[in-house]
PDB file of C-alpha atoms in Angstrom:
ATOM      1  CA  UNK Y   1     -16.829  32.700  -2.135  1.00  0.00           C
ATOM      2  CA  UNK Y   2     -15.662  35.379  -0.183  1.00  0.00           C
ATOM      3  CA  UNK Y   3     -12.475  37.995  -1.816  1.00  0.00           C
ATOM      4  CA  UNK Y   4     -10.358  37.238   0.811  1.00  0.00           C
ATOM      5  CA  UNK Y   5     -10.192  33.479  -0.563  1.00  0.00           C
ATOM      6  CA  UNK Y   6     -11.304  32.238   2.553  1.00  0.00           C
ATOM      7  CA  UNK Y   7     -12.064  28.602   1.891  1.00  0.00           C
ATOM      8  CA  UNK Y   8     -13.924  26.615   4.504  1.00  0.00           C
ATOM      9  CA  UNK Y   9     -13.154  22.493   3.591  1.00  0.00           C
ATOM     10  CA  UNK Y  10     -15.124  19.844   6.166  1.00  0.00           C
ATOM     11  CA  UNK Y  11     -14.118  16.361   5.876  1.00  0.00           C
ATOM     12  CA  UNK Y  12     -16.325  14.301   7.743  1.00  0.00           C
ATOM     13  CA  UNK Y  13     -14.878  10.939   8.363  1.00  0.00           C
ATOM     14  CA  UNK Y  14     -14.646  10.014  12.014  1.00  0.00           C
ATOM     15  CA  UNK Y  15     -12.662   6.846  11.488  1.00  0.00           C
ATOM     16  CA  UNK Y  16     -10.601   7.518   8.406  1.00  0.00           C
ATOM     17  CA  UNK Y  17      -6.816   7.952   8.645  1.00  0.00           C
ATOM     18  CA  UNK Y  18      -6.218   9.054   5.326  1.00  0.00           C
ATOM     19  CA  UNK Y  19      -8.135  12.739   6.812  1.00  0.00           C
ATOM     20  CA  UNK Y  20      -4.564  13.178   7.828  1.00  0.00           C
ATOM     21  CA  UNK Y  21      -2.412  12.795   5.021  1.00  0.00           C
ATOM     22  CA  UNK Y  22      -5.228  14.664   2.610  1.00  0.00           C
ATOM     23  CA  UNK Y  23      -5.180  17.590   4.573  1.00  0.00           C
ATOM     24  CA  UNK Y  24      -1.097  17.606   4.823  1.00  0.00           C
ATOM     25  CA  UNK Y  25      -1.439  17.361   1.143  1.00  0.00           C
ATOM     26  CA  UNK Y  26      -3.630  20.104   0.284  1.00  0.00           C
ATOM     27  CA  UNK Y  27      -2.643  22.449   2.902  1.00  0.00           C
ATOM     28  CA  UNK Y  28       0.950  22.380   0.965  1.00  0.00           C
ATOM     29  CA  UNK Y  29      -0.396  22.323  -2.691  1.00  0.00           C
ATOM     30  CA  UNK Y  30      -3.194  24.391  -2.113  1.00  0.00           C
ATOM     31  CA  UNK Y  31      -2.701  28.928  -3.013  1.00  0.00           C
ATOM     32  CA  UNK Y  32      -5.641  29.790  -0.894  1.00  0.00           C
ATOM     33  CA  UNK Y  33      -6.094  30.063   2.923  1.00  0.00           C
ATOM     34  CA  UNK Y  34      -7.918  26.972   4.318  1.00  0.00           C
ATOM     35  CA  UNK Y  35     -10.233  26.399   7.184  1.00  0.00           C
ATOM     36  CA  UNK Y  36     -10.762  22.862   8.043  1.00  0.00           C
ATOM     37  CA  UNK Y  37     -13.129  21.163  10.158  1.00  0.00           C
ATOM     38  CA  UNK Y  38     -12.405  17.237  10.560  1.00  0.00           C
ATOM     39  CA  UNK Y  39     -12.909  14.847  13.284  1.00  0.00           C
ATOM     40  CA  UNK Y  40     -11.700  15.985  16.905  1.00  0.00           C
ATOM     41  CA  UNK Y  41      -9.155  13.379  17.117  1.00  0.00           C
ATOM     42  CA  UNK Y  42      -7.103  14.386  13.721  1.00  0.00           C
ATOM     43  CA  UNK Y  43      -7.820  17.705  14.037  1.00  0.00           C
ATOM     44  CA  UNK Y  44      -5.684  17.634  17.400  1.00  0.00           C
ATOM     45  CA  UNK Y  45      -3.266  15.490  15.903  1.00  0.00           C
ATOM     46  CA  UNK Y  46      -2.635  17.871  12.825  1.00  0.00           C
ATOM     47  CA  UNK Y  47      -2.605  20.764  15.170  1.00  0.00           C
ATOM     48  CA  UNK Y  48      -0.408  19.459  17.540  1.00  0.00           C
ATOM     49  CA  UNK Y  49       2.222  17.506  14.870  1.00  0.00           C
ATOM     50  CA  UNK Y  50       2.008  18.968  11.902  1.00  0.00           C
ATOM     51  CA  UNK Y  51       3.202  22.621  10.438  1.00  0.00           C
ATOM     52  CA  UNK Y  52       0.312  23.568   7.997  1.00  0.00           C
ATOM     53  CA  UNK Y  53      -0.646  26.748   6.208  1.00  0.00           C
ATOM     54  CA  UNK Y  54      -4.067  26.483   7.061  1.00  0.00           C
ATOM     55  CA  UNK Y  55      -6.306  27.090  10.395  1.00  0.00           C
ATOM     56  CA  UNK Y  56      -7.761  23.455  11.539  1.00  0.00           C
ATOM     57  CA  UNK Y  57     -10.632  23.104  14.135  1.00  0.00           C
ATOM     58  CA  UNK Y  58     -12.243  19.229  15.436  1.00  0.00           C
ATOM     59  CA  UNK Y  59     -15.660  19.045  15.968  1.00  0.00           C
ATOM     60  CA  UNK Y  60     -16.868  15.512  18.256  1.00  0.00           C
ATOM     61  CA  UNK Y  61     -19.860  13.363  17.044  1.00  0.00           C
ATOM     62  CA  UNK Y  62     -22.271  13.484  15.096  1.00  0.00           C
ATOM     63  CA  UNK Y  63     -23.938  16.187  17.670  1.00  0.00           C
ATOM     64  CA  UNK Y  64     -21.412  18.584  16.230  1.00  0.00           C
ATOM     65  CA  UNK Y  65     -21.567  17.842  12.498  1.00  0.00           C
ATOM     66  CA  UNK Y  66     -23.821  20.602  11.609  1.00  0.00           C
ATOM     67  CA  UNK Y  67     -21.305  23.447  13.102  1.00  0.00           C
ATOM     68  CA  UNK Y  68     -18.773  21.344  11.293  1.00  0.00           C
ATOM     69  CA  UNK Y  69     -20.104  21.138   8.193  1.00  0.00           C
ATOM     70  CA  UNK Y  70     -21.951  24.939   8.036  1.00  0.00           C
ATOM     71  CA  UNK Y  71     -20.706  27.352   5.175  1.00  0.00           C
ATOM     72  CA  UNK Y  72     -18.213  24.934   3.989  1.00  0.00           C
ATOM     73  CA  UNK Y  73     -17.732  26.092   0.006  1.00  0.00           C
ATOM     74  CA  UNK Y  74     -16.266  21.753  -0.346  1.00  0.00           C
ATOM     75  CA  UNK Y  75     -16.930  19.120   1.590  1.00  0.00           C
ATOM     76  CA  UNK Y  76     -14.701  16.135   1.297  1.00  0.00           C
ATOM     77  CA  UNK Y  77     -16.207  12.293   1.831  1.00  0.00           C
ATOM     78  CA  UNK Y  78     -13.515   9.697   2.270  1.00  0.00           C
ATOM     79  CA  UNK Y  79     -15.716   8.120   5.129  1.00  0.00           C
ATOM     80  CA  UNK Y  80     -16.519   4.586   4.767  1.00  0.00           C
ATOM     81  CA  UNK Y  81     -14.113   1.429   4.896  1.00  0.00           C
ATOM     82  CA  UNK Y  82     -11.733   0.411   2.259  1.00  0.00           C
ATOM     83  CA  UNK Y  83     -11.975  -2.832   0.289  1.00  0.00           C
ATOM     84  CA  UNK Y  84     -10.049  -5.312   2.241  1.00  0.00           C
ATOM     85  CA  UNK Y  85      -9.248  -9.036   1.099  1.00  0.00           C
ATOM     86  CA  UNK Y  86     -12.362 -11.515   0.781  1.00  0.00           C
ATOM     87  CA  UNK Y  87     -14.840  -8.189   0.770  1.00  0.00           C
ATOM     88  CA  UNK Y  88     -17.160  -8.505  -2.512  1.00  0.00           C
ATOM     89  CA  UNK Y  89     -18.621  -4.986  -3.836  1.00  0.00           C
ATOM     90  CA  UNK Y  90     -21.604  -5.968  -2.126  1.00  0.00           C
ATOM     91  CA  UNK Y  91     -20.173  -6.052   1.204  1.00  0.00           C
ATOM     92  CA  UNK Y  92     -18.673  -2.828   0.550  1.00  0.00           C
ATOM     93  CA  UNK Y  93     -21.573  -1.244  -0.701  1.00  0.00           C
ATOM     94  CA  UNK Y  94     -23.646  -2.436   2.483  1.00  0.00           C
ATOM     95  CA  UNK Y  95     -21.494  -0.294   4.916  1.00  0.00           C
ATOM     96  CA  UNK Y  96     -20.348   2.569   2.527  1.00  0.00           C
ATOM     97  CA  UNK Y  97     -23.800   2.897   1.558  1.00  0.00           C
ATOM     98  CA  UNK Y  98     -25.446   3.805   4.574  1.00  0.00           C
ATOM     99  CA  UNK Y  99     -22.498   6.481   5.789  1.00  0.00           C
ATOM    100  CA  UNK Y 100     -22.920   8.077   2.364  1.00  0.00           C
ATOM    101  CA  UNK Y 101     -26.227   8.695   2.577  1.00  0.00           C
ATOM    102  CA  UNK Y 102     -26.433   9.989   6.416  1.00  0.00           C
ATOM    103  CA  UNK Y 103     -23.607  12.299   5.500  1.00  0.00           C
ATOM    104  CA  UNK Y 104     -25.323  13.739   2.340  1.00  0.00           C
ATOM    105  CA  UNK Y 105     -28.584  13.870   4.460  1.00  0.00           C
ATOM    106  CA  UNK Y 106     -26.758  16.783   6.640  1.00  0.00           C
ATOM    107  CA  UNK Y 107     -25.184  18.161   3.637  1.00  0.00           C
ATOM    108  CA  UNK Y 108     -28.360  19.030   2.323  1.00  0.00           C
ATOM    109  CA  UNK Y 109     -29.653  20.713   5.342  1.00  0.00           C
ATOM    110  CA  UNK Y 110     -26.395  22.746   6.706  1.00  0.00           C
ATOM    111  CA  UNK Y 111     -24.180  23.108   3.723  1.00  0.00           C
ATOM    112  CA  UNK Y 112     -26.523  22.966   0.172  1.00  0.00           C
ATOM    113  CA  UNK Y 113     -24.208  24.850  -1.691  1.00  0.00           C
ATOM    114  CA  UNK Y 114     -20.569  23.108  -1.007  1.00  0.00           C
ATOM    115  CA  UNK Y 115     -19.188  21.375  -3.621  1.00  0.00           C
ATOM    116  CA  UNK Y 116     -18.962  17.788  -2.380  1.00  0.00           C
ATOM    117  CA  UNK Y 117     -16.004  15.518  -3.220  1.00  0.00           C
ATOM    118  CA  UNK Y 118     -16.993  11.431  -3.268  1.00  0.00           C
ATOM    119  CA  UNK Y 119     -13.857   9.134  -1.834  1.00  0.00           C
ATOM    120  CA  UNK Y 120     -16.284   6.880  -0.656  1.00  0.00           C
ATOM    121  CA  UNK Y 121     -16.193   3.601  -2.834  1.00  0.00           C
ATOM    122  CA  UNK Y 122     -17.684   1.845  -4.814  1.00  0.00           C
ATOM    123  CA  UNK Y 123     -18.435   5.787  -6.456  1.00  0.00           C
ATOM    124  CA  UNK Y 124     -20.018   4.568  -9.315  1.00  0.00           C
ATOM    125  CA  UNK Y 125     -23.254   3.559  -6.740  1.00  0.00           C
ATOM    126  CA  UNK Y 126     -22.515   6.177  -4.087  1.00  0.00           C
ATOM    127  CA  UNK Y 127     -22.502   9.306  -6.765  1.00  0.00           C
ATOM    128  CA  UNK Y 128     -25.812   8.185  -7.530  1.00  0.00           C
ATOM    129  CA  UNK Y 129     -27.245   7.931  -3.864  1.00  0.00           C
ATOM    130  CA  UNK Y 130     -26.249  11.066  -3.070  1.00  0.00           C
ATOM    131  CA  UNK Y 131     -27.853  12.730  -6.024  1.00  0.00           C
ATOM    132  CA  UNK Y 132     -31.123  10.909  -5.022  1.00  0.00           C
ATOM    133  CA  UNK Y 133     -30.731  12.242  -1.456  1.00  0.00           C
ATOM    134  CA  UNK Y 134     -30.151  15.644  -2.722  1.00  0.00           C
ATOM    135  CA  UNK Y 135     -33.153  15.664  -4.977  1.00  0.00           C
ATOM    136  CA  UNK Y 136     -35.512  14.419  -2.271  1.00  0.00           C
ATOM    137  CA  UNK Y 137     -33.959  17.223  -0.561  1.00  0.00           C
ATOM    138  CA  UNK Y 138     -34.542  19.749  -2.655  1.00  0.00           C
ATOM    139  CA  UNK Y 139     -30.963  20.520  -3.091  1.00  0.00           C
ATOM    140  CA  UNK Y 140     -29.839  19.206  -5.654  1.00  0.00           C
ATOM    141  CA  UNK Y 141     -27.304  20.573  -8.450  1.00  0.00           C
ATOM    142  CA  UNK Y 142     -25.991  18.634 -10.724  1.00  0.00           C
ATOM    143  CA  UNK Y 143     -22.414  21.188 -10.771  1.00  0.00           C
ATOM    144  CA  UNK Y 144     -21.874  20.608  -7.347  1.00  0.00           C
ATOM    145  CA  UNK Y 145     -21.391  16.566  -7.018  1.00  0.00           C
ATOM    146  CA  UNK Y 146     -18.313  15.068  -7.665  1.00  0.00           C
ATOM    147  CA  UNK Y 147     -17.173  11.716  -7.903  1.00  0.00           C
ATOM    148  CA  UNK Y 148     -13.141  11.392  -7.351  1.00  0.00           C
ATOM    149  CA  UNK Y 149     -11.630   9.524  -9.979  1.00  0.00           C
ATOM    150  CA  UNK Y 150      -8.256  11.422  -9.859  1.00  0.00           C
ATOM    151  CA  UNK Y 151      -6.102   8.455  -8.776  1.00  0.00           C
ATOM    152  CA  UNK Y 152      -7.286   6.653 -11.800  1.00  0.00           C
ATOM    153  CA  UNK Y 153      -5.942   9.064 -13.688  1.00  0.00           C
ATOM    154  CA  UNK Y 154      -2.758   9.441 -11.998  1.00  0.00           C
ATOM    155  CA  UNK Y 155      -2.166   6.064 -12.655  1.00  0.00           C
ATOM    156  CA  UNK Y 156      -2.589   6.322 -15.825  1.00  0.00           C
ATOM    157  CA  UNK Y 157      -0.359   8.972 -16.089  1.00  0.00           C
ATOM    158  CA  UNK Y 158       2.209   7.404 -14.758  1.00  0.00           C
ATOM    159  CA  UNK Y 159       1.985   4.155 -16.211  1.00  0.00           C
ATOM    160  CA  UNK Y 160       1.859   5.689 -19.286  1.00  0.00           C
ATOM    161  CA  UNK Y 161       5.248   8.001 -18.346  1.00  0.00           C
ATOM    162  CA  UNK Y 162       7.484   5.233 -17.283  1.00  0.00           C
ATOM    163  CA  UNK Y 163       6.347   3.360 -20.675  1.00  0.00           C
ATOM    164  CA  UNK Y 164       7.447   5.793 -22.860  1.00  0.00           C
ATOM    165  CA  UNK Y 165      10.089   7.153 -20.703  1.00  0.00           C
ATOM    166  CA  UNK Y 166       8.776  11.101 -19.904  1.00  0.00           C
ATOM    167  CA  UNK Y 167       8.357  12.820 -17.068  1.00  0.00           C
ATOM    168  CA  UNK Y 168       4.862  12.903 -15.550  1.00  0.00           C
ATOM    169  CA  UNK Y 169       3.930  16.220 -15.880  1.00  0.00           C
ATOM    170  CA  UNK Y 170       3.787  16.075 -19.265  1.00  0.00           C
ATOM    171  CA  UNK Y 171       1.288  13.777 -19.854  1.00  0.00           C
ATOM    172  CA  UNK Y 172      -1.914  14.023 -20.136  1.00  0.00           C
ATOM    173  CA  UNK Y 173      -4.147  10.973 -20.355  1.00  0.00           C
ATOM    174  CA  UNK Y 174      -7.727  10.735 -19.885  1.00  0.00           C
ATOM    175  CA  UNK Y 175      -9.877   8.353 -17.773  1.00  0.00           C
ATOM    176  CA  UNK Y 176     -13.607   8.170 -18.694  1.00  0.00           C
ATOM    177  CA  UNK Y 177     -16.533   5.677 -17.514  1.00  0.00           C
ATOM    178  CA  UNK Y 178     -16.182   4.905 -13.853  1.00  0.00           C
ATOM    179  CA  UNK Y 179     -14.210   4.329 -10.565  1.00  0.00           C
ATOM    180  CA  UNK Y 180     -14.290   0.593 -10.391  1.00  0.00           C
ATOM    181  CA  UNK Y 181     -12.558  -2.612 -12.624  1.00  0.00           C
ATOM    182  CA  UNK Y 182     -13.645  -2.806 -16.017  1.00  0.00           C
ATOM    183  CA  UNK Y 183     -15.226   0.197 -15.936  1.00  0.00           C
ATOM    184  CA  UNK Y 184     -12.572   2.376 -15.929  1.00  0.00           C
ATOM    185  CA  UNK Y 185     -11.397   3.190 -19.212  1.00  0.00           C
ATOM    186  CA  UNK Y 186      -7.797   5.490 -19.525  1.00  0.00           C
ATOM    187  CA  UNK Y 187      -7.940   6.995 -22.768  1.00  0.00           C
ATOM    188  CA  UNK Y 188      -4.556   6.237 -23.507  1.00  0.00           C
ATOM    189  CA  UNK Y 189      -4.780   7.389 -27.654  1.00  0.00           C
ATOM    190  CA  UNK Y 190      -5.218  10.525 -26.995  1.00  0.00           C
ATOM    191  CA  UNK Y 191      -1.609  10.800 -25.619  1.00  0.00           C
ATOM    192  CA  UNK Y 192      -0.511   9.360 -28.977  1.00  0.00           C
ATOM    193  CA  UNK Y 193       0.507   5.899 -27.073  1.00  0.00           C
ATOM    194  CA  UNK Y 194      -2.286   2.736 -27.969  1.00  0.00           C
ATOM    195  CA  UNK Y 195       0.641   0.280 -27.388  1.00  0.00           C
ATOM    196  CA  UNK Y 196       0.609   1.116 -24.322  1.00  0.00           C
ATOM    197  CA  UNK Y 197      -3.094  -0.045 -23.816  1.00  0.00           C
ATOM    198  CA  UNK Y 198      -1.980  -3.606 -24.744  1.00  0.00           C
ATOM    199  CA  UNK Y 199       0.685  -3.480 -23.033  1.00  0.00           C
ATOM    200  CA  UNK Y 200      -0.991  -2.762 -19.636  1.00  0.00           C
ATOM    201  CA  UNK Y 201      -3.727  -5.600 -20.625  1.00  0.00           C
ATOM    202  CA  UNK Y 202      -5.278  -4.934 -17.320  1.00  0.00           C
ATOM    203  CA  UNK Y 203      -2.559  -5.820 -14.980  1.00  0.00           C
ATOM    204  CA  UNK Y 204      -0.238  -3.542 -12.799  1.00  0.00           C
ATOM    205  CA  UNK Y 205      -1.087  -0.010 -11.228  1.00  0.00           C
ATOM    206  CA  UNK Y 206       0.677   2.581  -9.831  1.00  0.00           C
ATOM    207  CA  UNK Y 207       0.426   2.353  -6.082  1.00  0.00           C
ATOM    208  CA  UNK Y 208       0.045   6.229  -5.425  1.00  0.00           C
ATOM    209  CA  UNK Y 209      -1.751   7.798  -2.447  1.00  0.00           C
ATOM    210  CA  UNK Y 210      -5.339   8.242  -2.699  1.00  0.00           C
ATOM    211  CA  UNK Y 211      -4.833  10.980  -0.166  1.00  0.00           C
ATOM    212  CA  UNK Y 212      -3.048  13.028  -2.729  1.00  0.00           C
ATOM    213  CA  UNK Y 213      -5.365  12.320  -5.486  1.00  0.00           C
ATOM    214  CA  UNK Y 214      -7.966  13.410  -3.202  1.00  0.00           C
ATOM    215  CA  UNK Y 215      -6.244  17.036  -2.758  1.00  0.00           C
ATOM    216  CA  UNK Y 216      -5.294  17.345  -6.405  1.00  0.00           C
ATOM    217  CA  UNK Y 217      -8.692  17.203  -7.158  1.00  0.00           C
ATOM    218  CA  UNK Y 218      -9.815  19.143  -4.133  1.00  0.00           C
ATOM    219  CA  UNK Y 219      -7.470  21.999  -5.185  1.00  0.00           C
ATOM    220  CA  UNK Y 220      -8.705  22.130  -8.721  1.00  0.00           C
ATOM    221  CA  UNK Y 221     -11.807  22.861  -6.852  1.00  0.00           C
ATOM    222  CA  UNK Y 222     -10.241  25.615  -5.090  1.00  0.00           C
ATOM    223  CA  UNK Y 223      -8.728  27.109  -7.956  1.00  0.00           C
ATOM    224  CA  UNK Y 224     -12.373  27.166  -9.987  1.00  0.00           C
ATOM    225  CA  UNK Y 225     -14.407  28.667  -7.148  1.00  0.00           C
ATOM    226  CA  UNK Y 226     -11.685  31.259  -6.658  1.00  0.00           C
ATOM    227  CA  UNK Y 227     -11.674  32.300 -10.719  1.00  0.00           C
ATOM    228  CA  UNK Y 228      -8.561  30.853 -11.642  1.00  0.00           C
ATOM    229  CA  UNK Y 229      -9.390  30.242 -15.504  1.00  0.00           C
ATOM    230  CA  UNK Y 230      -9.459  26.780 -17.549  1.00  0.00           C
ATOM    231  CA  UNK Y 231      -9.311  24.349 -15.039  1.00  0.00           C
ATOM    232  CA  UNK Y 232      -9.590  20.675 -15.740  1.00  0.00           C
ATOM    233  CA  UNK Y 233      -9.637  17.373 -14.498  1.00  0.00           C
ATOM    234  CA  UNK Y 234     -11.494  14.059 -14.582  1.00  0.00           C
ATOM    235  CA  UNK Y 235     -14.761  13.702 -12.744  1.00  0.00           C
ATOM    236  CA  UNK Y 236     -17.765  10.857 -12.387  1.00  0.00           C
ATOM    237  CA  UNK Y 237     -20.769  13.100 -12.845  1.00  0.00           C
ATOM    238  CA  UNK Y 238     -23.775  13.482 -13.784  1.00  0.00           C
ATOM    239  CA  UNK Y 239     -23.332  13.249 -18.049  1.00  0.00           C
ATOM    240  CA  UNK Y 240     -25.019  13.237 -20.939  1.00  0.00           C
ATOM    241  CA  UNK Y 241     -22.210  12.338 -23.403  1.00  0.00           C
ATOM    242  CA  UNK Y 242     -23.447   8.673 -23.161  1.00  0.00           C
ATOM    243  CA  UNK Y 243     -26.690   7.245 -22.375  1.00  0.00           C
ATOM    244  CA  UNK Y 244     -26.020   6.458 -18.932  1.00  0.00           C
ATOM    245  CA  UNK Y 245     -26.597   9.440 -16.607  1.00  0.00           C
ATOM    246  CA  UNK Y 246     -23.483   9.266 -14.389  1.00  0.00           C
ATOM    247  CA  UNK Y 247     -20.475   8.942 -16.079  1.00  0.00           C
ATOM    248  CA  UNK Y 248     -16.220   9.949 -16.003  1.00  0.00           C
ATOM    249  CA  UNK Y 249     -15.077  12.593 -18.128  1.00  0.00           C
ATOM    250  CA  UNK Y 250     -13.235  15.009 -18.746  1.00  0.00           C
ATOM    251  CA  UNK Y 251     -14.916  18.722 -16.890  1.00  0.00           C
ATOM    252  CA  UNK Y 252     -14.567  22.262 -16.665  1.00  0.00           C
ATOM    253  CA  UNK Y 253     -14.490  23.617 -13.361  1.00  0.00           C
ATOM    254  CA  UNK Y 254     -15.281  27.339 -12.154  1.00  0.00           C
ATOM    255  CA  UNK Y 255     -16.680  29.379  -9.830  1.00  0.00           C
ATOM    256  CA  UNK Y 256     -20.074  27.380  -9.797  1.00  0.00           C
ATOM    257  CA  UNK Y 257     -17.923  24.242  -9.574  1.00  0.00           C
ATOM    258  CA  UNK Y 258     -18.822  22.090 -12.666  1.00  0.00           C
ATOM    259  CA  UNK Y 259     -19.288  24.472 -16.466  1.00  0.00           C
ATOM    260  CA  UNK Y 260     -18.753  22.056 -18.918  1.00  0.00           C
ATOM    261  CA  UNK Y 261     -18.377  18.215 -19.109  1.00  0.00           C
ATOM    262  CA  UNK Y 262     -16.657  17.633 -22.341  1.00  0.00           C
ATOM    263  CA  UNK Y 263     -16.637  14.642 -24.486  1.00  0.00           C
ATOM    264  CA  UNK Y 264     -15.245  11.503 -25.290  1.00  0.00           C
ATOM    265  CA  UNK Y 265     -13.439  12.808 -28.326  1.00  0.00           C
ATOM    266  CA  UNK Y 266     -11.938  10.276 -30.781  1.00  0.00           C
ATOM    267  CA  UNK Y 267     -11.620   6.764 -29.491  1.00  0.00           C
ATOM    268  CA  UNK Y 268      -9.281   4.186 -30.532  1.00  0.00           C
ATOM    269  CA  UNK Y 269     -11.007   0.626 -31.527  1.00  0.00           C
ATOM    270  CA  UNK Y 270      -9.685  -0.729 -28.327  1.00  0.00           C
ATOM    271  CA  UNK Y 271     -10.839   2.122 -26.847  1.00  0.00           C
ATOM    272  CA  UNK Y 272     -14.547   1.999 -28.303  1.00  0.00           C
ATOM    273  CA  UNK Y 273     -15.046  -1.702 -27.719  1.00  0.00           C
ATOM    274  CA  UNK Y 274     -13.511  -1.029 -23.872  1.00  0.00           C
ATOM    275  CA  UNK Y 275     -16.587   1.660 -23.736  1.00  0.00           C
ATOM    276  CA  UNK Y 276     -19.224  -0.574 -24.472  1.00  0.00           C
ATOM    277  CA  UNK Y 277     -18.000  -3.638 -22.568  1.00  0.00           C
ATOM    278  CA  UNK Y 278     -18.293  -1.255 -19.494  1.00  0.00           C
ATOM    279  CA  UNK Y 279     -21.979   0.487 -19.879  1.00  0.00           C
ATOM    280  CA  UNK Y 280     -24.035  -2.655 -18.743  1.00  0.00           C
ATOM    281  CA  UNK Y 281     -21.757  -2.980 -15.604  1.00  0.00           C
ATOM    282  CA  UNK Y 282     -21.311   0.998 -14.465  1.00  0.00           C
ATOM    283  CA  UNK Y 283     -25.697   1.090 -15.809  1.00  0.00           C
ATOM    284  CA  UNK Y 284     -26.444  -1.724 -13.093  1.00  0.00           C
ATOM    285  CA  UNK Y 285     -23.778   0.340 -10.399  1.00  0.00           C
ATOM    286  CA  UNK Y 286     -25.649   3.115 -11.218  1.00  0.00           C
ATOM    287  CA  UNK Y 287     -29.258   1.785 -10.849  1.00  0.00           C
ATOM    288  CA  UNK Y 288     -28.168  -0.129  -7.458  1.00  0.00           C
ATOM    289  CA  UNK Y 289     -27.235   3.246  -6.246  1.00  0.00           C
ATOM    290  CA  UNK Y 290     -30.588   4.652  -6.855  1.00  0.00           C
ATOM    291  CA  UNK Y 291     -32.665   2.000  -6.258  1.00  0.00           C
ATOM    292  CA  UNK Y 292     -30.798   1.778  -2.219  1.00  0.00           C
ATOM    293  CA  UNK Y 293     -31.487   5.505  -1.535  1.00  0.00           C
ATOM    294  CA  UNK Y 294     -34.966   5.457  -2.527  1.00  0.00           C
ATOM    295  CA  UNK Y 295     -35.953   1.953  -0.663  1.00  0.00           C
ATOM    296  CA  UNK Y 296     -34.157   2.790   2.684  1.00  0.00           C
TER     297      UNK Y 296
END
């Protein structure tokens, strides 16, 4: 990172709507100046219609997504489809699945050292083929991959707010284990509230933008390569506060992007039995995601 906070963010998603509101997002929360590189079509469209605090520049194709994505300090994935009605995992997984793993193919050869951001659902597989493709690369580092669980966590913050009646920002409430169903575990106990983890019994979310959770996380990022001390969020990484090597924690982030992945702390017994009815489902996530970017 440079002293002038120059920070170069490519988000390479050439079908992906929610390019638009993420960079509106960030380009308000975010302290630093920002130079984006996105698809050709949004970039004109943010240019043209939107007032940002940031420089944005479109790139065309996948012929230009090397000069998009060179010297970017973050790259941002959101590409892929959402989960619609009547789509299983596995259908998701086919199509996300193969984007991911072009995208971190170029990563690896034009931008090694950008911290990358993973949208891209289901995370708890894709996480895992992109460390695969980095290591095959040569490129990998462990600090540097990020799986976005911040609207899990944002949820949970504001499920757990309206509950008890308090405003938002002051709460503070843990996710850990993964990005998908059962796996994701809010640590609700450590906010002093385990009522409320009966009370939510699995049902109801808040219906927040994923866009936004995609910048708050995205600006923590900002704020850790540019020195700003003691920042931290939750993040699917790679872990070794379980025995499964990927994993949704609380981290430290910094100048080298990840420092410190901290852990679980004390659980609740709601909270413990929740942790191990998740491991066999977020292992076999994890192992599909391996076992896809090795075979293909």
């Amino acid at each position: 990172m440079s002293d002038t906070h120059l920070c170069r963010i490519c988000i390479p998603s050439p079908s992906n709507i929610e390019n638009i509101c993420e960079v509106n997002q960030l380009s308000y929360i975010a302290q630093w100046f920002i130079f984006f590189c996105l698809p050709f079509i949004f970039a004109f469209g943010l240019r043209g219609g939107l007032l940002l605090s940031c420089q944005v520049a479109g790139y065309a194709g996948e012929e230009q997504l090397g000069e998009a994505l060179d010297g970017s300090d973050i790259v941002i994935i959101p590409a892929g489809v959402p989960r619609k009605p009547g789509m299983t995992r596995d259908d998701l997984f086919k199509i996300n699945a193969v984007i991911v793993k072009s995208l971190r193919t170029a990563i690896a050869k034009y931008c090694p050292n950008a911290l990358v951001n993973m949208i891209s659902n289901p995370v708890n597989s894709t996480i895992p083929i992109a460390a695969e493709v980095f290591k095959n690369a040569g490129t990998f580092d462990e600090r540097k991959l990020f799986g976005v669980t911040t609207l899990d966590v944002v949820r949970a913050k504001t499920f757990y707010a309206g509950k008890v009646k308090v405003p938002v920002a002051e709460v503070n409430v843990p996710v850990v284990g993964g990005h998908a169903g059962i796996t994701i575990l809010p640590l609700f106990s450590q906010e002093g509230g385990t009522e409320v983890v009966e009370a939510k019994a699995g049902k109801g979310s808040a219906t927040l933008s994923m866009a936004y959770a995609g910048a708050v996380f995205a600006d923590a990022c900002l704020k850790g390569l540019n020195g700003v001390p003691d920042i931290v969020e939750c993040s699917f990484v790679q872990s070794s506060i379980t025995d499964l090597p990927f994993f949704a924690s609380k981290v430290r982030l910094g100048k080298n992007g990840l420092e410190e992945v901290f852990g679980l702390g004390p659980l609740s017994d709601y909270e413990q039995q929740g942790l191990e009815s998740l491991k066999p489902e977020l292992k076999a996530s994890i192992e599909k995601g391996v076992e896809f970017a090795n075979q293909n």
